[in-house]
């Protein structure tokens, strides 16, 4: 029986890539093979000028790249522009990678900000996992937003309608 093989896709910013790299190393310690998807821009930026220049395989992690949909000169610090490109342009590149890649993956782990990729991977028969690199409290708060709107505590824009008082328990 071959070892499990996880395909991992982070949102392409440092605060998202690093936690998924750490998860990758934890999985390697447990016998997984890892294929880590970087955007072409991010991969070139991370490895440019190092002895690992254009590395494809480091510390048990196989790196692959796909385009993010932006032109090389476009501003990737513009969160709205980057996210729009990642959700409208990158899916076709990801789907093409999935179709053309001969490697059989056991599962797919996507950053929660890249949730669009979960459906593509699931449609190709992979088990999927959404990973949140932020603190658990933030995830709980974000997942509570629909209930807060439904209970008319906030509106769709986050404006607070009412604040109920509560007592601290000591």
Coordinates of N, CA and C in Angstrom, one line a residue:
X1 N 0.8 -1.2 0.0 CA 0.0 0.0 0.0 C 0.9 1.2 0.0
X2 N 0.6 2.2 -0.9 CA 1.4 3.4 -1.0 C 1.0 4.4 0.1
X3 N 1.9 5.3 0.4 CA 1.5 6.3 1.4 C 0.5 7.3 0.9
X4 N -0.3 7.9 1.8 CA -1.3 8.9 1.3 C -0.6 10.1 0.7
X5 N -1.3 10.7 -0.2 CA -0.7 11.9 -0.9 C -1.7 13.0 -0.9
X6 N -1.3 14.1 -0.2 CA -2.1 15.3 0.0 C -1.7 16.4 -1.0
X7 N -2.7 17.0 -1.7 CA -2.5 18.1 -2.5 C -3.0 19.3 -1.7
X8 N -2.1 20.3 -1.6 CA -2.4 21.5 -0.7 C -2.4 22.8 -1.4
X9 N -3.4 23.6 -1.2 CA -3.5 24.9 -1.9 C -3.8 26.0 -0.9
X10 N -2.8 26.9 -0.7 CA -2.9 28.0 0.3 C -3.4 29.2 -0.5
X11 N -4.0 30.2 0.3 CA -4.2 31.5 -0.3 C -2.8 32.1 -0.4
X12 N -2.5 32.8 -1.5 CA -1.0 33.1 -1.7 C -0.5 34.4 -1.0
X13 N -0.6 34.3 0.3 CA 0.0 35.4 1.1 C 0.7 34.7 2.3
X14 N 1.7 35.3 2.8 CA 2.6 34.7 3.8 C 1.9 34.2 5.0
X15 N 0.9 34.9 5.5 CA 0.1 34.4 6.7 C -0.7 33.2 6.4
X16 N -0.9 32.8 5.2 CA -1.6 31.6 4.8 C -0.7 30.5 4.3
X17 N 0.4 30.8 3.6 CA 1.3 29.8 3.1 C 2.0 29.2 4.3
X18 N 2.5 29.9 5.2 CA 3.3 29.4 6.3 C 2.6 28.4 7.1
X19 N 1.3 28.6 7.6 CA 0.6 27.6 8.3 C 0.3 26.3 7.5
X20 N 0.1 26.5 6.2 CA -0.1 25.3 5.4 C 1.2 24.5 5.2
X21 N 2.3 25.2 5.2 CA 3.6 24.6 5.1 C 3.9 23.8 6.4
X22 N 3.5 24.4 7.5 CA 3.7 23.7 8.8 C 2.8 22.5 8.9
X23 N 1.6 22.6 8.4 CA 0.7 21.4 8.3 C 1.3 20.3 7.4
X24 N 1.9 20.8 6.3 CA 2.5 19.8 5.4 C 3.6 19.0 6.1
X25 N 4.5 19.7 6.9 CA 5.5 19.0 7.6 C 5.0 18.0 8.6
X26 N 3.9 18.4 9.3 CA 3.2 17.5 10.2 C 2.7 16.2 9.5
X27 N 2.1 16.4 8.3 CA 1.6 15.3 7.6 C 2.8 14.4 7.1
X28 N 3.9 15.0 6.7 CA 5.1 14.2 6.2 C 5.6 13.4 7.4
X29 N 5.6 13.9 8.6 CA 6.0 13.1 9.7 C 5.1 11.9 10.0
X30 N 3.9 12.0 9.5 CA 2.9 10.9 9.6 C 2.8 10.0 8.4
X31 N 3.8 10.2 7.5 CA 3.9 9.3 6.3 C 3.2 9.8 5.1
X32 N 2.8 11.0 5.0 CA 2.1 11.5 3.8 C 3.2 12.0 2.8
X33 N 2.8 11.9 1.5 CA 3.6 12.6 0.5 C 2.8 13.9 0.3
X34 N 3.5 15.0 0.0 CA 2.8 16.3 -0.2 C 3.1 16.9 -1.5
X35 N 2.1 17.4 -2.2 CA 2.2 18.3 -3.3 C 1.6 19.6 -2.9
X36 N 2.4 20.7 -3.0 CA 2.0 22.0 -2.5 C 1.9 22.9 -3.7
X37 N 0.7 23.5 -3.9 CA 0.5 24.4 -5.1 C 0.8 25.8 -4.7
X38 N 1.7 26.4 -5.4 CA 2.0 27.9 -5.3 C 1.6 28.6 -6.5
X39 N 1.2 29.8 -6.4 CA 1.1 30.6 -7.7 C 2.4 30.8 -8.3
X40 N 2.5 30.9 -9.6 CA 3.8 31.1 -10.2 C 4.5 32.4 -9.6
X41 N 3.8 33.4 -9.4 CA 4.3 34.7 -8.9 C 4.9 34.4 -7.5
X42 N 4.1 33.8 -6.6 CA 4.6 33.5 -5.3 C 5.8 32.6 -5.2
X43 N 5.8 31.6 -6.0 CA 6.9 30.6 -6.1 C 8.2 31.3 -6.5
X44 N 8.1 32.1 -7.5 CA 9.3 32.9 -8.0 C 9.8 33.8 -6.9
X45 N 8.9 34.5 -6.3 CA 9.2 35.4 -5.2 C 9.9 34.8 -4.0
X46 N 9.3 33.6 -3.6 CA 9.8 32.9 -2.4 C 11.2 32.4 -2.7
X47 N 11.4 31.8 -3.9 CA 12.7 31.1 -4.1 C 13.7 31.9 -4.9
X48 N 13.4 33.1 -5.4 CA 14.3 33.9 -6.2 C 15.6 34.2 -5.4
X49 N 16.7 34.0 -6.1 CA 18.0 34.4 -5.5 C 18.5 33.5 -4.5
X50 N 17.8 32.4 -4.2 CA 18.3 31.5 -3.1 C 18.9 30.3 -3.8
X51 N 19.6 29.5 -3.0 CA 20.2 28.3 -3.6 C 19.1 27.3 -4.0
X52 N 17.9 27.6 -3.5 CA 16.8 26.8 -3.9 C 16.0 27.4 -5.1
X53 N 16.7 28.2 -5.8 CA 16.0 28.9 -6.9 C 15.3 28.0 -7.8
X54 N 14.0 28.3 -8.0 CA 13.1 27.5 -8.8 C 13.0 26.0 -8.4
X55 N 13.1 25.8 -7.1 CA 13.0 24.5 -6.5 C 11.7 23.8 -6.8
X56 N 11.7 22.5 -7.0 CA 10.5 21.8 -7.2 C 10.2 20.8 -6.1
X57 N 11.3 20.5 -5.3 CA 11.1 19.5 -4.3 C 12.0 19.8 -3.1
X58 N 11.5 20.2 -2.0 CA 12.2 20.6 -0.8 C 11.7 19.9 0.5
X59 N 12.6 19.3 1.2 CA 12.2 18.7 2.5 C 10.9 17.8 2.4
X60 N 10.8 17.0 1.4 CA 9.7 16.1 1.2 C 8.5 16.7 0.6
X61 N 8.5 18.0 0.3 CA 7.3 18.7 -0.3 C 7.6 18.9 -1.8
X62 N 6.7 18.4 -2.7 CA 6.8 18.7 -4.1 C 6.1 19.9 -4.4
X63 N 6.7 20.9 -5.0 CA 6.1 22.2 -5.3 C 5.7 22.2 -6.8
X64 N 4.4 22.6 -7.0 CA 4.0 22.8 -8.4 C 3.4 24.3 -8.4
X65 N 3.3 24.8 -9.6 CA 2.8 26.2 -9.7 C 1.7 26.3 -10.7
X66 N 0.8 27.2 -10.5 CA -0.2 27.5 -11.5 C -0.4 29.0 -11.4
X67 N -0.9 29.6 -12.5 CA -1.0 31.1 -12.6 C -2.1 31.6 -11.6
X68 N -2.0 32.8 -11.1 CA -3.0 33.4 -10.3 C -4.0 34.2 -11.1
X69 N -3.7 34.4 -12.4 CA -4.6 35.1 -13.3 C -4.3 36.6 -13.5
X70 N -3.3 37.1 -12.7 CA -2.9 38.4 -12.8 C -1.7 38.5 -13.7
X71 N -1.5 39.7 -14.3 CA -0.3 39.9 -15.1 C 0.9 40.2 -14.2
X72 N 2.1 39.9 -14.6 CA 3.3 40.0 -13.7 C 3.4 41.4 -13.0
X73 N 3.0 42.4 -13.7 CA 3.2 43.8 -13.2 C 2.0 44.2 -12.3
X74 N 1.0 43.4 -12.2 CA -0.2 43.8 -11.4 C 0.1 43.7 -9.9
X75 N -0.6 44.5 -9.1 CA -0.4 44.7 -7.7 C -1.1 43.5 -7.0
X76 N -0.3 42.6 -6.4 CA -0.8 41.5 -5.6 C -1.0 41.9 -4.1
X77 N -0.7 43.1 -3.8 CA -1.0 43.6 -2.4 C -2.4 44.2 -2.4
X78 N -3.1 44.3 -3.5 CA -4.5 44.8 -3.6 C -5.3 43.6 -3.3
X79 N -5.8 43.4 -2.1 CA -6.6 42.2 -1.7 C -7.8 42.0 -2.6
X80 N -8.5 43.0 -2.9 CA -9.7 42.8 -3.7 C -9.4 42.3 -5.1
X81 N -8.3 42.9 -5.7 CA -7.9 42.5 -7.1 C -7.4 41.1 -7.1
X82 N -6.6 40.8 -6.1 CA -6.0 39.4 -6.0 C -7.1 38.4 -5.8
X83 N -8.0 38.7 -4.9 CA -9.1 37.7 -4.6 C -10.0 37.5 -5.8
X84 N -10.3 38.6 -6.4 CA -11.2 38.5 -7.6 C -10.5 37.6 -8.7
X85 N -9.2 37.8 -8.9 CA -8.5 37.0 -9.9 C -8.5 35.5 -9.4
X86 N -8.2 35.3 -8.1 CA -8.1 33.9 -7.6 C -9.5 33.2 -7.8
X87 N -10.6 33.9 -7.6 CA -11.9 33.3 -7.7 C -12.5 33.2 -9.1
X88 N -12.0 34.0 -10.0 CA -12.5 34.0 -11.4 C -11.6 33.4 -12.4
X89 N -10.3 33.6 -12.3 CA -9.3 33.2 -13.3 C -8.6 31.9 -12.9
X90 N -8.2 31.8 -11.6 CA -7.4 30.6 -11.1 C -8.2 29.3 -11.2
X91 N -9.5 29.3 -11.0 CA -10.2 27.9 -11.1 C -9.9 27.2 -12.4
X92 N -9.8 27.9 -13.5 CA -9.6 27.1 -14.8 C -8.2 26.6 -14.8
X93 N -7.2 27.3 -14.3 CA -5.9 26.8 -14.2 C -5.8 25.6 -13.2
X94 N -6.5 25.7 -12.1 CA -6.5 24.6 -11.2 C -7.2 23.3 -11.7
X95 N -8.3 23.5 -12.4 CA -9.0 22.4 -13.0 C -8.1 21.7 -14.1
X96 N -7.4 22.5 -14.9 CA -6.5 22.0 -15.9 C -5.4 21.2 -15.2
X97 N -4.8 21.7 -14.2 CA -3.8 21.0 -13.4 C -4.3 19.7 -12.9
X98 N -5.5 19.7 -12.4 CA -6.1 18.4 -11.9 C -6.4 17.4 -13.0
X99 N -6.8 17.9 -14.1 CA -7.1 17.0 -15.2 C -5.8 16.4 -15.8
X100 N -4.8 17.2 -15.9 CA -3.6 16.8 -16.6 C -2.5 16.2 -15.8
X101 N -2.7 16.2 -14.5 CA -1.7 15.6 -13.6 C -1.9 14.2 -13.4
X102 N -0.9 13.4 -13.7 CA -1.0 12.0 -13.6 C -0.9 11.4 -12.2
X103 N -0.5 12.2 -11.2 CA -0.3 11.8 -9.8 C -1.7 11.6 -9.2
X104 N -1.9 10.5 -8.5 CA -3.1 10.2 -7.8 C -3.0 10.7 -6.4
X105 N -3.9 11.7 -6.1 CA -3.9 12.3 -4.8 C -4.9 11.6 -3.9
X106 N -4.6 11.5 -2.6 CA -5.5 10.9 -1.7 C -6.5 11.9 -1.2
X107 N -6.1 13.1 -1.0 CA -7.0 14.1 -0.5 C -6.5 15.5 -0.9
X108 N -7.4 16.5 -0.7 CA -7.1 17.8 -1.1 C -7.4 18.7 0.1
X109 N -6.4 19.6 0.5 CA -6.5 20.5 1.6 C -6.4 21.9 1.0
X110 N -7.5 22.7 1.2 CA -7.5 24.1 0.7 C -7.6 25.0 1.8
X111 N -6.9 26.1 1.7 CA -7.1 27.3 2.6 C -8.6 27.7 2.5
X112 N -9.2 28.0 3.6 CA -10.6 28.4 3.6 C -10.9 29.6 2.6
X113 N -9.9 30.4 2.3 CA -10.0 31.5 1.4 C -10.0 31.0 -0.1
X114 N -9.7 29.7 -0.3 CA -9.6 29.2 -1.6 C -10.7 28.1 -1.7
X115 N -11.8 28.3 -1.0 CA -12.9 27.3 -0.9 C -13.5 26.9 -2.3
X116 N -13.4 27.8 -3.3 CA -13.9 27.4 -4.6 C -13.2 26.2 -5.2
X117 N -12.0 25.9 -4.7 CA -11.2 24.7 -5.2 C -11.7 23.4 -4.7
X118 N -12.4 23.5 -3.5 CA -12.9 22.3 -2.9 C -13.9 21.6 -3.8
X119 N -14.8 22.3 -4.4 CA -15.8 21.7 -5.3 C -15.1 21.0 -6.5
X120 N -14.1 21.7 -7.1 CA -13.4 21.1 -8.2 C -12.8 19.8 -7.8
X121 N -12.1 19.8 -6.7 CA -11.4 18.6 -6.2 C -12.4 17.5 -5.9
X122 N -13.5 17.9 -5.3 CA -14.6 16.9 -4.9 C -15.2 16.3 -6.2
X123 N -15.4 17.1 -7.2 CA -15.9 16.6 -8.5 C -15.0 15.6 -9.1
X124 N -13.7 15.7 -8.8 CA -12.7 14.7 -9.3 C -12.5 13.6 -8.4
X125 N -13.3 13.4 -7.4 CA -13.3 12.2 -6.6 C -12.4 12.3 -5.4
X126 N -11.8 13.5 -5.1 CA -11.0 13.6 -3.9 C -11.7 13.9 -2.6
X127 N -11.2 13.4 -1.5 CA -11.7 13.8 -0.2 C -11.2 15.2 0.0
X128 N -12.0 16.1 0.5 CA -11.6 17.5 0.7 C -11.6 18.0 2.1
X129 N -10.7 18.9 2.4 CA -10.6 19.5 3.7 C -10.4 21.0 3.6
X130 N -11.2 21.8 4.3 CA -10.9 23.2 4.3 C -10.1 23.5 5.6
X131 N -9.1 24.3 5.4 CA -8.1 24.6 6.5 C -8.2 26.1 6.8
X132 N -8.4 26.5 8.0 CA -8.4 27.9 8.4 C -7.1 28.2 9.1
X133 N -6.2 29.1 8.5 CA -4.9 29.4 9.1 C -5.1 30.4 10.2
X134 N -6.2 31.0 10.4 CA -6.4 32.0 11.4 C -6.8 31.4 12.8
X135 N -6.8 32.2 13.8 CA -7.2 31.7 15.1 C -8.6 31.1 15.1
X136 N -8.8 30.1 16.0 CA -10.1 29.4 16.1 C -11.2 30.4 16.4
X137 N -10.9 31.4 17.2 CA -11.9 32.4 17.6 C -12.4 33.2 16.4
X138 N -11.5 33.5 15.5 CA -11.9 34.3 14.3 C -12.8 33.4 13.4
X139 N -12.4 32.1 13.3 CA -13.2 31.2 12.5 C -14.6 31.1 13.1
X140 N -14.7 30.9 14.4 CA -16.0 30.8 15.0 C -16.8 32.1 14.8
X141 N -16.2 33.3 14.9 CA -16.9 34.5 14.7 C -17.4 34.6 13.3
X142 N -16.6 34.3 12.3 CA -17.0 34.4 10.9 C -18.1 33.4 10.6
X143 N -18.0 32.2 11.1 CA -19.1 31.2 10.9 C -20.4 31.6 11.6
X144 N -20.3 32.5 12.6 CA -21.5 32.9 13.3 C -22.2 34.0 12.6
X145 N -21.6 34.6 11.6 CA -22.2 35.8 10.9 C -23.6 35.5 10.3
X146 N -23.9 34.4 9.6 CA -25.2 34.1 9.1 C -26.3 34.1 10.3
X147 N -25.9 33.5 11.4 CA -26.9 33.4 12.5 C -27.1 34.8 13.1
X148 N -26.0 35.6 13.2 CA -26.2 37.0 13.7 C -27.1 37.8 12.8
X149 N -27.0 37.6 11.5 CA -27.9 38.3 10.5 C -29.3 37.8 10.7
X150 N -29.5 36.5 10.8 CA -30.8 35.9 10.9 C -31.5 36.3 12.2
X151 N -30.7 36.5 13.3 CA -31.3 36.9 14.6 C -31.4 38.4 14.6
X152 N -31.1 39.1 13.5 CA -31.2 40.6 13.5 C -30.4 41.3 14.5
X153 N -29.2 40.7 14.8 CA -28.2 41.4 15.6 C -27.4 42.3 14.8
X154 N -27.0 41.9 13.6 CA -26.3 42.7 12.6 C -27.0 42.6 11.3
X155 N -26.7 43.6 10.4 CA -27.2 43.5 9.0 C -26.2 42.9 8.1
X156 N -26.5 42.8 6.8 CA -25.5 42.2 5.9 C -24.2 42.9 5.7
X157 N -24.2 44.2 6.2 CA -23.0 45.0 6.1 C -22.2 45.0 7.5
X158 N -22.7 44.3 8.4 CA -22.1 44.2 9.7 C -22.5 45.3 10.7
X159 N -23.5 46.1 10.3 CA -24.0 47.2 11.2 C -24.8 46.5 12.4
X160 N -24.5 46.9 13.6 CA -25.1 46.3 14.8 C -26.5 47.0 14.9
X161 N -27.6 46.1 15.1 CA -28.9 46.6 15.3 C -29.2 46.8 16.8
X162 N -28.7 45.9 17.6 CA -28.9 45.9 19.0 C -27.8 45.3 19.8
X163 N -27.6 45.7 21.0 CA -26.6 45.0 21.9 C -27.3 44.7 23.2
X164 N -27.5 43.4 23.4 CA -28.1 42.9 24.7 C -27.0 43.0 25.7
X165 N -27.4 43.3 26.9 CA -26.4 43.3 28.0 C -26.3 41.9 28.6
X166 N -25.2 41.6 29.2 CA -24.9 40.3 29.8 C -24.1 40.5 31.0
X167 N -24.1 39.6 31.9 CA -23.3 39.7 33.1 C -22.1 38.8 33.0
X168 N -21.0 39.3 33.5 CA -19.8 38.4 33.6 C -20.0 37.5 34.8
X169 N -19.6 36.3 34.6 CA -19.6 35.4 35.7 C -18.2 35.3 36.3
X170 N -18.1 35.5 37.6 CA -16.8 35.4 38.3 C -16.7 34.2 39.2

